[in-house]
Short mmCIF file of C-alpha atoms in Angstrom, two decimals:
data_model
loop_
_atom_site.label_atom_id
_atom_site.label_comp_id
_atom_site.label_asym_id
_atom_site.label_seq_id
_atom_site.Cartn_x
_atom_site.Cartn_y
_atom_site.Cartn_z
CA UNK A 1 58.86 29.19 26.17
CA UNK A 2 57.11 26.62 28.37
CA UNK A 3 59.09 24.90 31.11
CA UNK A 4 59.45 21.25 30.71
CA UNK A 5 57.81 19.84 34.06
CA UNK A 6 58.89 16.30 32.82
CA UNK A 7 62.25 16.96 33.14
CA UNK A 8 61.43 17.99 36.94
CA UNK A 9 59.65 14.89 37.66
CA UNK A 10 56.36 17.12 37.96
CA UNK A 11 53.00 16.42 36.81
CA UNK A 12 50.53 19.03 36.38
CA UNK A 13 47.61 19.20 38.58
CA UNK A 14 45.89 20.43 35.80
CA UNK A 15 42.35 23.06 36.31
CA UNK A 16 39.78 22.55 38.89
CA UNK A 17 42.71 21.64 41.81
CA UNK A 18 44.94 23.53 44.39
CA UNK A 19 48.35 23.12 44.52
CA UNK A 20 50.18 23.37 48.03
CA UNK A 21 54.04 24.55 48.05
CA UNK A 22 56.67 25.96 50.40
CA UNK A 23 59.89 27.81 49.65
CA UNK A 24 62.27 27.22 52.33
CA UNK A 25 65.01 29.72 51.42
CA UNK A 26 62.09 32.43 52.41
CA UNK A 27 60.60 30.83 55.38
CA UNK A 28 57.32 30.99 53.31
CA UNK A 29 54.28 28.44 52.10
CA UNK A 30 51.18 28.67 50.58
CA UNK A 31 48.88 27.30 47.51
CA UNK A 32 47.94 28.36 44.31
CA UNK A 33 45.04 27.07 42.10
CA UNK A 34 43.68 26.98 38.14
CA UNK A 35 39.62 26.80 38.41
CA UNK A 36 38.20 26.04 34.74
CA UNK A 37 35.32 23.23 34.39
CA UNK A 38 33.49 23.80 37.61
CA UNK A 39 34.09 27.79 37.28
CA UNK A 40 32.02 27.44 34.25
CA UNK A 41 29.40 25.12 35.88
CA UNK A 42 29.07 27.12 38.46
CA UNK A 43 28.91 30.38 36.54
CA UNK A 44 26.66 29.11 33.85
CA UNK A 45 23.95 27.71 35.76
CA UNK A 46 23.11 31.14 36.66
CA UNK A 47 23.55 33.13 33.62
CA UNK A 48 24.98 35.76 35.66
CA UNK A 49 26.20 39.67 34.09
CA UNK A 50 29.66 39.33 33.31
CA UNK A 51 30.86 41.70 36.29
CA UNK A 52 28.94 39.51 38.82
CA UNK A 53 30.22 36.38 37.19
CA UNK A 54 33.95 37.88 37.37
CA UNK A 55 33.65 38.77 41.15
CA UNK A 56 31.92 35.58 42.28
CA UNK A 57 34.66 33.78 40.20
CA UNK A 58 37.36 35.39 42.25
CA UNK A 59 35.50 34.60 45.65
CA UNK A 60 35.49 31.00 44.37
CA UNK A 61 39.35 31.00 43.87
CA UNK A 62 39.97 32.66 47.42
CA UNK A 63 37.92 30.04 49.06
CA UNK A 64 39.27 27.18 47.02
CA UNK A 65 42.57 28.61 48.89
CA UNK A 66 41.84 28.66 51.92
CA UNK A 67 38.77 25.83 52.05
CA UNK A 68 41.42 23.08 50.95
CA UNK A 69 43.78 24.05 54.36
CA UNK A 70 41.34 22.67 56.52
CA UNK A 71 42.88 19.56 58.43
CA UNK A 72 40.07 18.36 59.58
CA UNK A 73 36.24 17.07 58.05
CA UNK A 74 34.14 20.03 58.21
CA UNK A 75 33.10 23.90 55.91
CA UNK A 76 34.72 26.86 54.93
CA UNK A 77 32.18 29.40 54.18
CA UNK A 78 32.83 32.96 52.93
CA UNK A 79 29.73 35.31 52.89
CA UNK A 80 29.52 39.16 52.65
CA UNK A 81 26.45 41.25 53.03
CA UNK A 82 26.82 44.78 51.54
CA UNK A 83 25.53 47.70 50.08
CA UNK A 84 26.72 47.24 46.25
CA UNK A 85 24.97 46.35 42.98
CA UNK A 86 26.29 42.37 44.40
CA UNK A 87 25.36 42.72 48.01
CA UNK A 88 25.49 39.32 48.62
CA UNK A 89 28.48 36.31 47.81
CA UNK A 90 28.33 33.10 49.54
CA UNK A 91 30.71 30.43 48.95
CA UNK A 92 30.64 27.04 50.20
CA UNK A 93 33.71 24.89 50.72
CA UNK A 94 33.28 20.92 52.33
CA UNK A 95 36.40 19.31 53.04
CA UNK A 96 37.92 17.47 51.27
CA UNK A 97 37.00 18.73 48.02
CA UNK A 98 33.22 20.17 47.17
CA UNK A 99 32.83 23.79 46.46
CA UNK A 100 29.46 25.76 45.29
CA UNK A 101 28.22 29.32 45.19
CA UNK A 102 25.75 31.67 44.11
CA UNK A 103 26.03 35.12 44.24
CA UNK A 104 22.47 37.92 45.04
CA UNK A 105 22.36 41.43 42.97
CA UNK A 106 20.67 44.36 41.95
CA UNK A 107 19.99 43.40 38.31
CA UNK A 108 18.81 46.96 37.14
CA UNK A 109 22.29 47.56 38.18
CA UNK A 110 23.78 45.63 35.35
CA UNK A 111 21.52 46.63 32.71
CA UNK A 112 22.78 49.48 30.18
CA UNK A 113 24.08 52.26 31.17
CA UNK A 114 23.96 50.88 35.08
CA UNK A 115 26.16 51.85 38.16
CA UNK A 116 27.59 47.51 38.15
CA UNK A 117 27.87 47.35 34.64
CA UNK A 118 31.86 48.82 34.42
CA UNK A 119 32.21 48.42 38.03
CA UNK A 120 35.44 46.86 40.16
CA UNK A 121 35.40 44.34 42.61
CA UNK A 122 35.89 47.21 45.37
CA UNK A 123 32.62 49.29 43.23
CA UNK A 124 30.28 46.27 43.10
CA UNK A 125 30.43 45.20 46.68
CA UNK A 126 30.40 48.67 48.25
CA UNK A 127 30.18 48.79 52.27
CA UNK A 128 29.53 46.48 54.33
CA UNK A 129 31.18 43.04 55.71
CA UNK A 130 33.00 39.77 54.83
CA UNK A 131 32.83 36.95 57.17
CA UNK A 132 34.65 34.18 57.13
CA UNK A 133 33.36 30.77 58.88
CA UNK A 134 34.79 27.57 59.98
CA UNK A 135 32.36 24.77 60.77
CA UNK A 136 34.17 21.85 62.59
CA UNK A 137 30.82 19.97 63.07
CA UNK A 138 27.85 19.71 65.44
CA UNK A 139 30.24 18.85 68.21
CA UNK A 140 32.77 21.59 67.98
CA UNK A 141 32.68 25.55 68.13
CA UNK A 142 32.69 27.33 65.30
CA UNK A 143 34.52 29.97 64.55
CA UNK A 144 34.12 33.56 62.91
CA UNK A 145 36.08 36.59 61.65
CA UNK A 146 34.93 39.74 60.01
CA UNK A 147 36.41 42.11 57.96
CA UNK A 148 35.00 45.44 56.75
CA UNK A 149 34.26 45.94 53.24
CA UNK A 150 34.92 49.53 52.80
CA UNK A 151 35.72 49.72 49.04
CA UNK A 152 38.72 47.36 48.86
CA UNK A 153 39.08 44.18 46.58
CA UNK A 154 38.82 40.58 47.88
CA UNK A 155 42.44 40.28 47.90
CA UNK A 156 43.02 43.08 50.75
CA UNK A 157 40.04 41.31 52.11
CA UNK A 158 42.23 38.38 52.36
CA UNK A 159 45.66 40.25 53.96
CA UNK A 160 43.15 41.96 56.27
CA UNK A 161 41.91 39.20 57.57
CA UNK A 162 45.16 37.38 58.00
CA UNK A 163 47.13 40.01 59.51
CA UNK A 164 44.47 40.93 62.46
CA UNK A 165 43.08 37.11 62.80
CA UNK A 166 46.17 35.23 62.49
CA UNK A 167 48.56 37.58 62.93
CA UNK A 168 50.53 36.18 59.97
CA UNK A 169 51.69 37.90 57.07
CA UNK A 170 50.01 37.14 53.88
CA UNK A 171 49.54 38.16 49.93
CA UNK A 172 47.30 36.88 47.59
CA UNK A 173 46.52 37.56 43.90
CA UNK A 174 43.10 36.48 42.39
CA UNK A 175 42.25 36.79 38.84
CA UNK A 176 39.39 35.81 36.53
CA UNK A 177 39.11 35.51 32.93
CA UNK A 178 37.10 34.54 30.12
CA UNK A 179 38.45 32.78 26.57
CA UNK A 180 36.36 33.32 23.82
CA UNK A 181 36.95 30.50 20.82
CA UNK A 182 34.58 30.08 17.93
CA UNK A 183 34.62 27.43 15.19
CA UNK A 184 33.45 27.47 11.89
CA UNK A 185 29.35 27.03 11.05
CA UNK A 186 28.96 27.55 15.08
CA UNK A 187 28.01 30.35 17.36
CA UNK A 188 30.91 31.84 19.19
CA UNK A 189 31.88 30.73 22.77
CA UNK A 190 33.32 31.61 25.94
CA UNK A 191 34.86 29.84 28.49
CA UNK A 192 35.80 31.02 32.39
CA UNK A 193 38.85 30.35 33.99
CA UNK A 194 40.27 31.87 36.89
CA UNK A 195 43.25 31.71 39.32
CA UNK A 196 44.91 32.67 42.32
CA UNK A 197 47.78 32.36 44.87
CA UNK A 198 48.31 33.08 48.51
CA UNK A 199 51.68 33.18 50.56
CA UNK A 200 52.25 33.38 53.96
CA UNK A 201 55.39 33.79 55.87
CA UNK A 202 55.44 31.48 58.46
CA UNK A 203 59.44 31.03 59.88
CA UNK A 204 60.48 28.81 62.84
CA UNK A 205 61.58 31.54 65.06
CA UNK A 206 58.52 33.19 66.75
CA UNK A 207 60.50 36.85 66.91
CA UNK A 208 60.86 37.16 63.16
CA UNK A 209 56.49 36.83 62.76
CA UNK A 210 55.87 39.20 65.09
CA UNK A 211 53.89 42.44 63.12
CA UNK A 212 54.64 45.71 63.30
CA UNK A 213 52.56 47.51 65.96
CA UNK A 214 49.28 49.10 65.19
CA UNK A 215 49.52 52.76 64.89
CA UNK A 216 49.62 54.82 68.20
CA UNK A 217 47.23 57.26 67.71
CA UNK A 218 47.51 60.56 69.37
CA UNK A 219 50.91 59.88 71.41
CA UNK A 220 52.42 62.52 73.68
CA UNK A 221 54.67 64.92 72.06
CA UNK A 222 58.14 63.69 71.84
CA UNK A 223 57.32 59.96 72.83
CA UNK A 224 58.82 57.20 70.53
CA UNK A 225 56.79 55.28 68.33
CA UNK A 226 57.74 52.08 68.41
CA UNK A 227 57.92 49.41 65.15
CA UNK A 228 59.30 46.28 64.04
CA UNK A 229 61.45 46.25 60.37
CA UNK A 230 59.95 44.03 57.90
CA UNK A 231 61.60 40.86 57.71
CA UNK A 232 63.58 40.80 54.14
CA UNK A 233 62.65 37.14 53.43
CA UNK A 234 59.08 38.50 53.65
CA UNK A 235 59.64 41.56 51.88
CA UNK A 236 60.87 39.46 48.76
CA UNK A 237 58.19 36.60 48.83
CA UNK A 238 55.70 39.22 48.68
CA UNK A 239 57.26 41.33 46.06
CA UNK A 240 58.03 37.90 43.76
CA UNK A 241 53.94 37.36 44.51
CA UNK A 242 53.03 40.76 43.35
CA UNK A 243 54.61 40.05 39.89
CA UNK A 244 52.12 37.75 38.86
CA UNK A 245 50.34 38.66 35.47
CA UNK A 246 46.29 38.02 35.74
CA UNK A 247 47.00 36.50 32.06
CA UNK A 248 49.75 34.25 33.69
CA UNK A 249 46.84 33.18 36.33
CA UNK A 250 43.78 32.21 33.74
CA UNK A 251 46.23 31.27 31.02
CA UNK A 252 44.96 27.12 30.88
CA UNK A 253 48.18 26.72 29.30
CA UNK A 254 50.44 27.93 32.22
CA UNK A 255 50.35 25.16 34.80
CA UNK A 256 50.21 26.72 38.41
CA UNK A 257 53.76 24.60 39.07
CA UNK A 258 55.75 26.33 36.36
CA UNK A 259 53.76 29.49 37.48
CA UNK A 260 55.48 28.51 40.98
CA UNK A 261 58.83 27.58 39.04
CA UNK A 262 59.12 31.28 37.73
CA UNK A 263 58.50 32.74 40.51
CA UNK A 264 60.76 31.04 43.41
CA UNK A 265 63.11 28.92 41.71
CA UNK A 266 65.94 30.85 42.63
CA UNK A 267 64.99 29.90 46.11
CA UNK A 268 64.06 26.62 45.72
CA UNK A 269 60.53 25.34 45.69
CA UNK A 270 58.62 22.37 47.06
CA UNK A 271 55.83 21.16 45.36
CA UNK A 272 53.10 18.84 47.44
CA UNK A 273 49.97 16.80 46.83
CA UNK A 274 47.70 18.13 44.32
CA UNK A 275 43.89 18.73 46.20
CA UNK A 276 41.29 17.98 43.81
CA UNK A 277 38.52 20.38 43.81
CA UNK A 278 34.47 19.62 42.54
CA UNK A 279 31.37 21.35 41.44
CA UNK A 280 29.09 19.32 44.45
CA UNK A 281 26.49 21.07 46.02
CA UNK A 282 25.04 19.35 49.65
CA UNK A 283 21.26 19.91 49.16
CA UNK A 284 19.28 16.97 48.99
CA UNK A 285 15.14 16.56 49.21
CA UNK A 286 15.96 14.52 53.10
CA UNK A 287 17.51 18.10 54.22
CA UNK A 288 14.58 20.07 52.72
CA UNK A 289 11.76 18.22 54.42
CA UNK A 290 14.01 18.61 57.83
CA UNK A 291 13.49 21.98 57.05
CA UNK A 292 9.93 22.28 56.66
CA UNK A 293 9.57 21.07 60.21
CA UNK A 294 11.20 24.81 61.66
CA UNK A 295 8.20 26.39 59.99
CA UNK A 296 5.04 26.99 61.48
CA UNK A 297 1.73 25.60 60.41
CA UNK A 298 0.07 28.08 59.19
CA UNK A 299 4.41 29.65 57.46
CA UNK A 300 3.99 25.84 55.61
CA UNK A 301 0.49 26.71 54.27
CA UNK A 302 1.63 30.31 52.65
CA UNK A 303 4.30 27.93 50.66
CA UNK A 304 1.83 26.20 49.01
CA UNK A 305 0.34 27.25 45.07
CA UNK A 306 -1.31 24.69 43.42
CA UNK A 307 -1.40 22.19 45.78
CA UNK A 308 2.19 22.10 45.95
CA UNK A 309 5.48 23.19 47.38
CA UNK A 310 8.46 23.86 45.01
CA UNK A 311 11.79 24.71 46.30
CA UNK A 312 14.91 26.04 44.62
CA UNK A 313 18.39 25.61 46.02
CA UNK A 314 20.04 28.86 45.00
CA UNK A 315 24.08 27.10 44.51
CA UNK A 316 22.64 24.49 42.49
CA UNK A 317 19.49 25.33 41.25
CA UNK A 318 17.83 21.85 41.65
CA UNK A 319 14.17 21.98 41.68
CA UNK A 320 12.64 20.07 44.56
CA UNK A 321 8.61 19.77 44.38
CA UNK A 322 6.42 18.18 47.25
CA UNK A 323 2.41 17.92 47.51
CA UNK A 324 0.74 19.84 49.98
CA UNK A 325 -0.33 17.32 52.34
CA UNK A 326 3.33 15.98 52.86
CA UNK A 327 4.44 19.40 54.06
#
């Protein structure tokens, strides 16, 4: 039975937004998003295998999560280079709300009978690393953190990344989906959707974040290890969060608030402003021809073919041409 969000004095944010919420009673907050519209923008444009499609999709819902927390005007950028049938994801978030993506693979991988064609997230991405990038502007450092991919899914990616960056403790379920509808006297269809959420526990007192220590190693006989208890708030947040269904994620018809509702409302939860999120890519023919000027003479002359330059942007896949002589 769907929950009346009326009677709440809640409006749905609807697909294509991200959804910020705390729940006091467990010293937690976090976000939780529907993608649908731009997922399939962004996923048709490419005409990508089904596998790739699914992975890129959940790489797009992580950094819809943790793009839209940026306080400031600048990019959240999630990359990973790697040894799998997909060895390479980018994903391109610019506050406040443009998103875009593209994803590189083996594509004799994904035909019949290939190693990517039944493959995991963990299978299809194989070794390598994930990094993570915030962008503050020209004026301001950037800042980095790697994880290693060593056959684990985008959500450990995420916990990973948390618990030795920010020290904070974090879960986060991704999940991507496809609906397939067909009407009479027309071809079938399909139709992405995807979804995800991400808690953190973040309480006022300082003692009850700290993490348990790393492990020891090889300690002298009969020394005490020492480790912190996991805090039972914590413990409960993240075992609620670890419920959630990857139908009751890509289901369009299960809004991410009475998602939320099910899931904390024995603790109370606080909704806050829905953050829109759009299919907008940043190339633009001014940035391209800026460009051109890194290159060499005689790098700008191997470009040309037929008296011309043509340039593809890989998240968009706008077509920019220019004549020889203005390169």
């Amino acid at each position: 039975m769907a929950l009346d969000l009326a009677s709440y004095g809640v409006t749905p944010a609807g697909t294509d937004a991200v959804r910020p919420f705390s729940v006091e009673g467990l010293d937690v907050r976090g976000r939780a998003v529907a993608l649908g519209p731009i997922l399939n923008q962004i996923l048709d444009r490419h005409a990508y295998p089904a596998p790739v499609a699914r992975l890129l999709g959940e790489a797009i819902a992580l950094t819809a999560l943790l793009g839209t927390s940026l306080k400031f005007e600048g990019r959240f950028t999630l990359q990973t280079q790697t040894d799998g049938p997909v060895n390479m994801l980018v994903v391109d978030f610019s506050s406040p709300d443009a998103i875009r993506a593209y994803a590189r693979f083996e594509p004799q991988a994904f035909a019949p009978g290939g190693a990517g064609e039944h493959g995991d997230a963990a299978a299809l991405l194989g070794r390598g690393h994930l990094a993570m990038t915030i962008d503050q502007g020209k004026h301001m450092q950037r800042y980095q953190g790697l994880v290693e991919l060593d056959g684990i899914s985008l959500e450990e990616v995420a916990r990973r990344y948390f618990a030795r960056s920010e020290q904070i403790p974090t879960e986060v379920r991704l999940a991507v989906g496809r609906l397939f509808t067909r009407r009479e006297g027309e071809a079938p269809s399909q139709q992405w959707t995807a979804g995800g959420i991400l808690v953190q526990f973040l309480p006022e007192a300082p003692e009850r974040m700290r993490q348990a220590d790393l492990h020891p190693g090889d300690m002298p006989e009969g020394a005490e290890e020492h480790s912190i208890d996991e805090d039972d708030a914590w413990t409960e947040a993240r075992s609620l969060t670890g419920t959630v269904r990857d139908d009751e994620l890509t289901d369009p018809d299960i809004p991410v608030e009475e998602l939320l509702f099910r899931l904390f409302h024995e603790r109370g939860v606080r909704l806050y402003d829905a953050q829109p999120i759009a299919d907008r890519c940043r190339c633009s023919r001014e940035k391209i021809e800026g460009i051109f000027q890194s290159f060499s003479e005689e790098e700008k002359a191997e470009m040309v073919v037929d008296g011309k330059v043509v340039v593809t942007c890989e998240f968009c896949s706008a077509v920019y041409e220019f004549k020889a002589e203005a390169v």
